Coordinates of C-alpha atoms in Angstrom, one line a residue:
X1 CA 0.0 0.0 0.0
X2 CA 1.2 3.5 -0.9
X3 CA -0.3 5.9 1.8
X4 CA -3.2 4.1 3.7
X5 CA -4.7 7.7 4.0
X6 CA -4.6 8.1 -0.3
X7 CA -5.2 4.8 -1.1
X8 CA -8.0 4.4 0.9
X9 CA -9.9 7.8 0.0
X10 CA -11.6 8.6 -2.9
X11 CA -10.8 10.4 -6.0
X12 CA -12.8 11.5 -9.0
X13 CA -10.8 10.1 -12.3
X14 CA -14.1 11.0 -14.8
X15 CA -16.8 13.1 -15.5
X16 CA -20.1 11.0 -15.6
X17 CA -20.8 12.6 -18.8
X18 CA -17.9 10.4 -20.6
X19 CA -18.6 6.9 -19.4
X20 CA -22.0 6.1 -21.2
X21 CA -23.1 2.9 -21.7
X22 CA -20.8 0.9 -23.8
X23 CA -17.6 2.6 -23.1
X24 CA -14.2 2.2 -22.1
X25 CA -12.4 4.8 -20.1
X26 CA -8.4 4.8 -19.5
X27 CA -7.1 6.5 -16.1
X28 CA -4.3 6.5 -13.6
X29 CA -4.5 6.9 -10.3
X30 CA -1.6 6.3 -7.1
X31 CA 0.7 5.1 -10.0
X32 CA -2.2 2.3 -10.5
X33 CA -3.4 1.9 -14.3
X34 CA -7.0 2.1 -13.9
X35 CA -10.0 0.8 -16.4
X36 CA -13.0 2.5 -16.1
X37 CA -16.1 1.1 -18.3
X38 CA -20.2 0.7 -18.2
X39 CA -22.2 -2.0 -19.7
X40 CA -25.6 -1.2 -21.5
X41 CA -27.0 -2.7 -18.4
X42 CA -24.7 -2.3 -16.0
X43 CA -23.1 0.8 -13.4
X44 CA -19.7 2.0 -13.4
X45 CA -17.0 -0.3 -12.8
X46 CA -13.1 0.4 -12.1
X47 CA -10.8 -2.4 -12.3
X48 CA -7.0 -2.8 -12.6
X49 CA -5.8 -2.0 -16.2
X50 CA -4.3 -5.6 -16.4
X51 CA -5.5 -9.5 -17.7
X52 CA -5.0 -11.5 -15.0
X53 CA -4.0 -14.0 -17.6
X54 CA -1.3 -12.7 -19.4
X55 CA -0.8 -8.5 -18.4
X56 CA -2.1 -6.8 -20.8
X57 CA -4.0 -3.6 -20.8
X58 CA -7.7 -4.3 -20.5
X59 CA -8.6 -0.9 -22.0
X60 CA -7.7 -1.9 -25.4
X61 CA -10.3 -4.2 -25.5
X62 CA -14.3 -4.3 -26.1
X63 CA -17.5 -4.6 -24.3
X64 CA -19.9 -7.2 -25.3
X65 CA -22.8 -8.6 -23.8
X66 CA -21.4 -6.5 -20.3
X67 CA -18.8 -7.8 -20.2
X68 CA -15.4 -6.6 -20.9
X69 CA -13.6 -8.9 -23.3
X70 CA -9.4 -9.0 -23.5
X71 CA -7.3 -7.7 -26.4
X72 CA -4.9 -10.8 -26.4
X73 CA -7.1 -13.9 -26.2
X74 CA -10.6 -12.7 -25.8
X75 CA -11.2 -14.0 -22.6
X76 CA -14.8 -12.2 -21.5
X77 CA -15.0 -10.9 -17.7
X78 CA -18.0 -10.1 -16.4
X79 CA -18.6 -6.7 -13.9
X80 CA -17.8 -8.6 -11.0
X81 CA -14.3 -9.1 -12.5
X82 CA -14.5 -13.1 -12.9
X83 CA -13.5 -14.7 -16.0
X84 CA -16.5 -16.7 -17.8
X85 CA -15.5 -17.1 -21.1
X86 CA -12.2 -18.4 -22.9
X87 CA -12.9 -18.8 -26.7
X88 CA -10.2 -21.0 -27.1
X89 CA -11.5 -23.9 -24.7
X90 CA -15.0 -23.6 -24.7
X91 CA -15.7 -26.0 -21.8
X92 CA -13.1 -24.6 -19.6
X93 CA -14.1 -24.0 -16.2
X94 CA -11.9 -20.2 -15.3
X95 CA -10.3 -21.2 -11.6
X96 CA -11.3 -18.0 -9.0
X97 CA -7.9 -16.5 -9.5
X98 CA -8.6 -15.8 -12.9
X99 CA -10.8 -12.3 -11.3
X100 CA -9.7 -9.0 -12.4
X101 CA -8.8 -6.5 -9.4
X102 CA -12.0 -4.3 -8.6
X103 CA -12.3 -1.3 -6.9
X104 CA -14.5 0.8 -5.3
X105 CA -16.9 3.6 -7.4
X106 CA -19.3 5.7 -6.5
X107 CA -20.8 8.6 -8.7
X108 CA -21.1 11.9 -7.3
X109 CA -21.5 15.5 -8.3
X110 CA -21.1 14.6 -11.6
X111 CA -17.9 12.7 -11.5
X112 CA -17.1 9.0 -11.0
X113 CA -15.1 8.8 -8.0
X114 CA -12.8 5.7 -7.4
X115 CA -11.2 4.3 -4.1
X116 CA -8.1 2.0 -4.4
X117 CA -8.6 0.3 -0.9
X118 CA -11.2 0.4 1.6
X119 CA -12.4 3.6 2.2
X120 CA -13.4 4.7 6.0
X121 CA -15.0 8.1 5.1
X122 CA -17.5 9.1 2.2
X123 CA -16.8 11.0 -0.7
X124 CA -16.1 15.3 0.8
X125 CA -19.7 16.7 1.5
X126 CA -20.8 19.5 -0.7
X127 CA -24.2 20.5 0.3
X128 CA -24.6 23.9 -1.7
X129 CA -24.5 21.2 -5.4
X130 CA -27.9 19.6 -4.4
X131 CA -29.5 23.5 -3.0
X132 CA -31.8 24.3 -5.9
X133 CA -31.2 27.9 -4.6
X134 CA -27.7 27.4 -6.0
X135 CA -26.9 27.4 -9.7
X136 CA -24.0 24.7 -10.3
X137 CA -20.3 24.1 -12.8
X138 CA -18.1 21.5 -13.4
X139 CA -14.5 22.5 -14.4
X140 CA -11.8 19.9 -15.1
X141 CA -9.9 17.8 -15.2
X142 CA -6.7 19.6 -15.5
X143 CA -3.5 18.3 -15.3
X144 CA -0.5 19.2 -13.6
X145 CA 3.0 17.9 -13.5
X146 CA 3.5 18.3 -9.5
X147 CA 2.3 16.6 -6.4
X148 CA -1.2 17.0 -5.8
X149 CA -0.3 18.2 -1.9
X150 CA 1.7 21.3 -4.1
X151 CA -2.0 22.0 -5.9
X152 CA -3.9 21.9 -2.7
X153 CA -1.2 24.4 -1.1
X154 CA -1.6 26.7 -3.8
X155 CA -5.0 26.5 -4.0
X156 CA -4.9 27.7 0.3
X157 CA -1.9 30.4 -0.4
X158 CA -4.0 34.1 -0.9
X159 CA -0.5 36.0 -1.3
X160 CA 0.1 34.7 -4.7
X161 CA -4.0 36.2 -6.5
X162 CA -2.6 39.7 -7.0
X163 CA 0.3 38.1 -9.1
X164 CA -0.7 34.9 -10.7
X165 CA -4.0 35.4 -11.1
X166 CA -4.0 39.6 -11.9
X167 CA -6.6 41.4 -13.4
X168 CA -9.3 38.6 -12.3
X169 CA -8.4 37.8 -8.4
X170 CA -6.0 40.7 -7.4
X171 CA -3.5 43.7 -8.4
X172 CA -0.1 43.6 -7.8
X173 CA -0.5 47.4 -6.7
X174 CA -3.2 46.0 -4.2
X175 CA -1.3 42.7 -3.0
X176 CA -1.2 43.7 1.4
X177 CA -2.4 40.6 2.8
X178 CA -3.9 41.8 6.0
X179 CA -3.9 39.2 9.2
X180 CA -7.0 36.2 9.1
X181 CA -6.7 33.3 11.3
X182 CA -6.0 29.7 11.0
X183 CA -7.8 27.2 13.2
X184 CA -7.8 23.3 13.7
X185 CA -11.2 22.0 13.0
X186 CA -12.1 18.0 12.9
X187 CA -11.0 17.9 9.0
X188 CA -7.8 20.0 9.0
X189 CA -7.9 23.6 9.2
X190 CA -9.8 26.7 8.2
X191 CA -9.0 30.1 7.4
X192 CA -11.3 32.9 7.9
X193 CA -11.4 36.8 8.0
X194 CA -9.5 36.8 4.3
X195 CA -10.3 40.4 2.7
X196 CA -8.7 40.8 -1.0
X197 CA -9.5 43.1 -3.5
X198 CA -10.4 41.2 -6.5
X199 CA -11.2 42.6 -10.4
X200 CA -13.6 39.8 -11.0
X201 CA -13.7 37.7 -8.0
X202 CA -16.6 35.0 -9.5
X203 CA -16.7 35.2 -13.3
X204 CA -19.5 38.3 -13.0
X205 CA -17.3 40.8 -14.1
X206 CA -18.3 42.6 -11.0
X207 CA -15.7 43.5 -9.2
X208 CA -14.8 44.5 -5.0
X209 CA -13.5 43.3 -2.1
X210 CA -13.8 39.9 -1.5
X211 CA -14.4 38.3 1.8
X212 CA -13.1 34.4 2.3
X213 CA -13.4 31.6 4.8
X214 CA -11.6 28.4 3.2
X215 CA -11.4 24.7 5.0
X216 CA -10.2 21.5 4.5
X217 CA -12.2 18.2 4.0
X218 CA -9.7 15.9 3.3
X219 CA -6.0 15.8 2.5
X220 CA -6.4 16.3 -1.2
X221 CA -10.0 18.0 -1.2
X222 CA -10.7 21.9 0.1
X223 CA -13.6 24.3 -0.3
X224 CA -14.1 28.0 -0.1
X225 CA -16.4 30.5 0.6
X226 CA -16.4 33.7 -0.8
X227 CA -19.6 36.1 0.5
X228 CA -20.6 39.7 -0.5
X229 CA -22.7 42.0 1.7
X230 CA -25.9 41.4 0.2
X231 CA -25.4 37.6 0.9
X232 CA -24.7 36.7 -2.2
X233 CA -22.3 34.0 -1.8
X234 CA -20.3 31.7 -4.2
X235 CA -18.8 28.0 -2.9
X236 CA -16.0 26.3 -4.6
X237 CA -15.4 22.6 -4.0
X238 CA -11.5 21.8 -5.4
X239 CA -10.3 17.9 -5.6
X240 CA -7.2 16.7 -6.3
X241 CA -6.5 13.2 -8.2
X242 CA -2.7 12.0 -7.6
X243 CA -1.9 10.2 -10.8
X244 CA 1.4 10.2 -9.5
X245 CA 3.8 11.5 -6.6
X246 CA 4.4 14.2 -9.1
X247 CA 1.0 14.6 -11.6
X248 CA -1.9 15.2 -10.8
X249 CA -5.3 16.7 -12.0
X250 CA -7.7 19.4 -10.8
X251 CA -11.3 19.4 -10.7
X252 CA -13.3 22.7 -9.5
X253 CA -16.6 22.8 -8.7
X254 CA -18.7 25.7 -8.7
X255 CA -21.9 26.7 -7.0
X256 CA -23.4 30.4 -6.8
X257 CA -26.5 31.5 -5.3
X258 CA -27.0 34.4 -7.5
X259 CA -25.9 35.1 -11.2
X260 CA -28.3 32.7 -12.6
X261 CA -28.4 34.1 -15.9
X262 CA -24.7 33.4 -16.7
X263 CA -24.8 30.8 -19.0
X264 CA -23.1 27.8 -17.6
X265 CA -20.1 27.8 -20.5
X266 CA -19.6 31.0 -19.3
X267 CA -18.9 30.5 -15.7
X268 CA -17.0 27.4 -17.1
X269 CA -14.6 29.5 -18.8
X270 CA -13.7 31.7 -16.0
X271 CA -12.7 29.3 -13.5
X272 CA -10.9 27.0 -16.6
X273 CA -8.8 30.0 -16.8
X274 CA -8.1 30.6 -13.1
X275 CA -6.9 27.1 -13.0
X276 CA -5.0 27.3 -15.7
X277 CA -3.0 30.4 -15.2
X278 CA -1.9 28.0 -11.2
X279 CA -0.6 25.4 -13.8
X280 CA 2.9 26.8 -15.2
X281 CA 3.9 28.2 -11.8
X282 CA 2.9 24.8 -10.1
X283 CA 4.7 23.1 -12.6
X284 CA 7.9 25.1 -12.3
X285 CA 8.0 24.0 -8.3
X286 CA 11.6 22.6 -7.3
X287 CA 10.9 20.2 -5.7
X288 CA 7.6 19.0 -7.3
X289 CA 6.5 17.3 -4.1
X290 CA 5.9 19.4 -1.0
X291 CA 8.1 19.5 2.1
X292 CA 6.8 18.8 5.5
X293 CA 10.0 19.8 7.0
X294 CA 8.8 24.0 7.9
X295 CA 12.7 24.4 8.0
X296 CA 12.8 22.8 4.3
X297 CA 11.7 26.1 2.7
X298 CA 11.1 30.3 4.4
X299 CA 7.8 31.5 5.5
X300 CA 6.2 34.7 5.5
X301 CA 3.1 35.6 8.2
X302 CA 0.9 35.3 5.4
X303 CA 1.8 31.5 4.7
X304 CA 0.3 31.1 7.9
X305 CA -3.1 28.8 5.7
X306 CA 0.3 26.2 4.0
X307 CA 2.2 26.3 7.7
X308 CA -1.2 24.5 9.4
X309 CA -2.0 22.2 6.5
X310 CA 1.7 20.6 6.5
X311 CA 1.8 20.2 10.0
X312 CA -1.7 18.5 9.4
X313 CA -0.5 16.4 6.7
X314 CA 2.8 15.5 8.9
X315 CA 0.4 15.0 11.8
X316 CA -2.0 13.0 9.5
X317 CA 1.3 10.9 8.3
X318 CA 0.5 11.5 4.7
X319 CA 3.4 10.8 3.0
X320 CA 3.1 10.1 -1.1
X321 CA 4.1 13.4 -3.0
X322 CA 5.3 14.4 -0.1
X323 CA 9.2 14.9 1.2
X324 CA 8.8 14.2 5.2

């Protein structure tokens, strides 16, 4: 096992949208090749990328009759991963050991989410998706060549908006990062009294000063708040899939209780390009995985957010794309 607390979490590896009935899906996921694939009359299933007969990729083969027939010899598995057919000895029994690994899926919010191991929480809870007072957006996956711990960091650090993220989340000439606290909650840590001045601060073109609250939920999963005076108030849910200790891909998802005339392609856009203008500077991180040694790299007082959620991930004894 990797990292017990990875491998047995869950991670979204594809939209719902893709895996219609009938098709086969390649992924990756803790360094694991993963098969993804739906029978007309079946749900989603995930299963090692690999014959148990002779190692080959699954994924280049077909679906028929769900099931999920090999490349090399056409042996047929069915969705509980057990052989039942081998065209070349039609009255051959498969022994038990000729069963694909399975894992765990669940859909969710759009995506299919997968679990490696045995998971001991449910998928992060994002009650604002299923609020019909909230209009909803999917954006991702994007992929990133650096730990996924690096992508959640960034995603906590406020410092870096007026610079990265200019003209659409901050000024440089407005980058003072006042004081906000930092407190230990059951799921990591969260953040709150976060003031920024932002251009366009949800995709409205509306800009002003932006209050936050961000938290935790698990080690590779973390939400935000961002509120305006009138109550208008916009939730982000952000989930990280480690494909490896260094890749990884991002999936944002959006939920706003105002701007309901936006079309959704629209609000789809904006945050595509938020994320996108994170992925050359993540990308350009030496190392690529994050230190959990504090004396490993400098702080400043507003690094106060990455400061709690190493210690938490030390604490937590996370350890894959990290450097302990």
């Amino acid at each position: 096992m990797i990292d017990p607390i990875l491998w047995n979490g869950w991670h979204p590896i594809a939209r719902s949208s893709d895996l219609k009935p009938g098709t086969i899906l390649r992924s990756r996921l803790l360094d694991t090749d993963i098969v993804l694939w739906q029978g007309e009359n079946t749900n989603a299933v995930a299963w090692e990328d690999r014959c148990p007969h002779r190692s080959v990729k699954l994924s280049g083969g077909k679906i028929f009759e769900n099931t999920l027939v090999c490349p090399y010899h056409g042996l047929a598995y069915n969705p509980e991963g057990q052989c039942v057919k081998v065209p070349a000895h039609p009255n051959y029994t498969p022994p038990k050991q000729a069963c694909v690994k399975s894992f765990s899926v669940e859909e969710r919010y759009g995506v299919v989410f997968v679990s490696l191991g045995s998971p001991s929480q449910p998928i992060a809870p994002f009650p604002e998706w299923d609020d019909p007072s909230y209009r909803t957006y999917l954006s991702g996956g994007h992929y990133c060549r650096c730990s996924g711990l690096r992508a959640i960091e960034n995603f906590l650090d406020v410092a870096h908006l007026p610079f990265v993220h200019a003209g659409i989340l901050g000024e440089p000439d407005k980058a003072v990062i006042e004081d906000y606290e930092v407190t230990s909650i059951d799921t990591g840590i969260y953040m709150k009294d976060i003031k920024i001045w932002q251009p366009d601060p949800d995709g409205t073109g509306r800009g002003g000063v932006a209050a936050y609250d961000y938290w935790t939920i698990r080690p590779l999963t973390v939400a935000l708040r961002k509120q305006r005076a009138n109550g208008q108030t916009m939730v982000l849910l952000y989930c990280v899939t480690p494909v490896s200790e260094e890749e990884c891909i991002g999936w944002m998802w959006g939920t706003l209780n105002y701007a309901h005339d936006i079309p959704e392609e629209v609000m789809v856009a904006f945050q595509d390009e938020v994320i996108l203008q994170d992925v050359d500077n993540l990308e350009s991180h030496n190392p690529k995985r994050l230190p959990l040694d504090l004396q490993a790299e400098f702080h400043l007082p507003s690094d106060r957010a990455s400061l709690g959620y190493r210690k938490w991930l030390k604490q937590l004894g996370v350890t894959y794309g990290a450097i302990p």
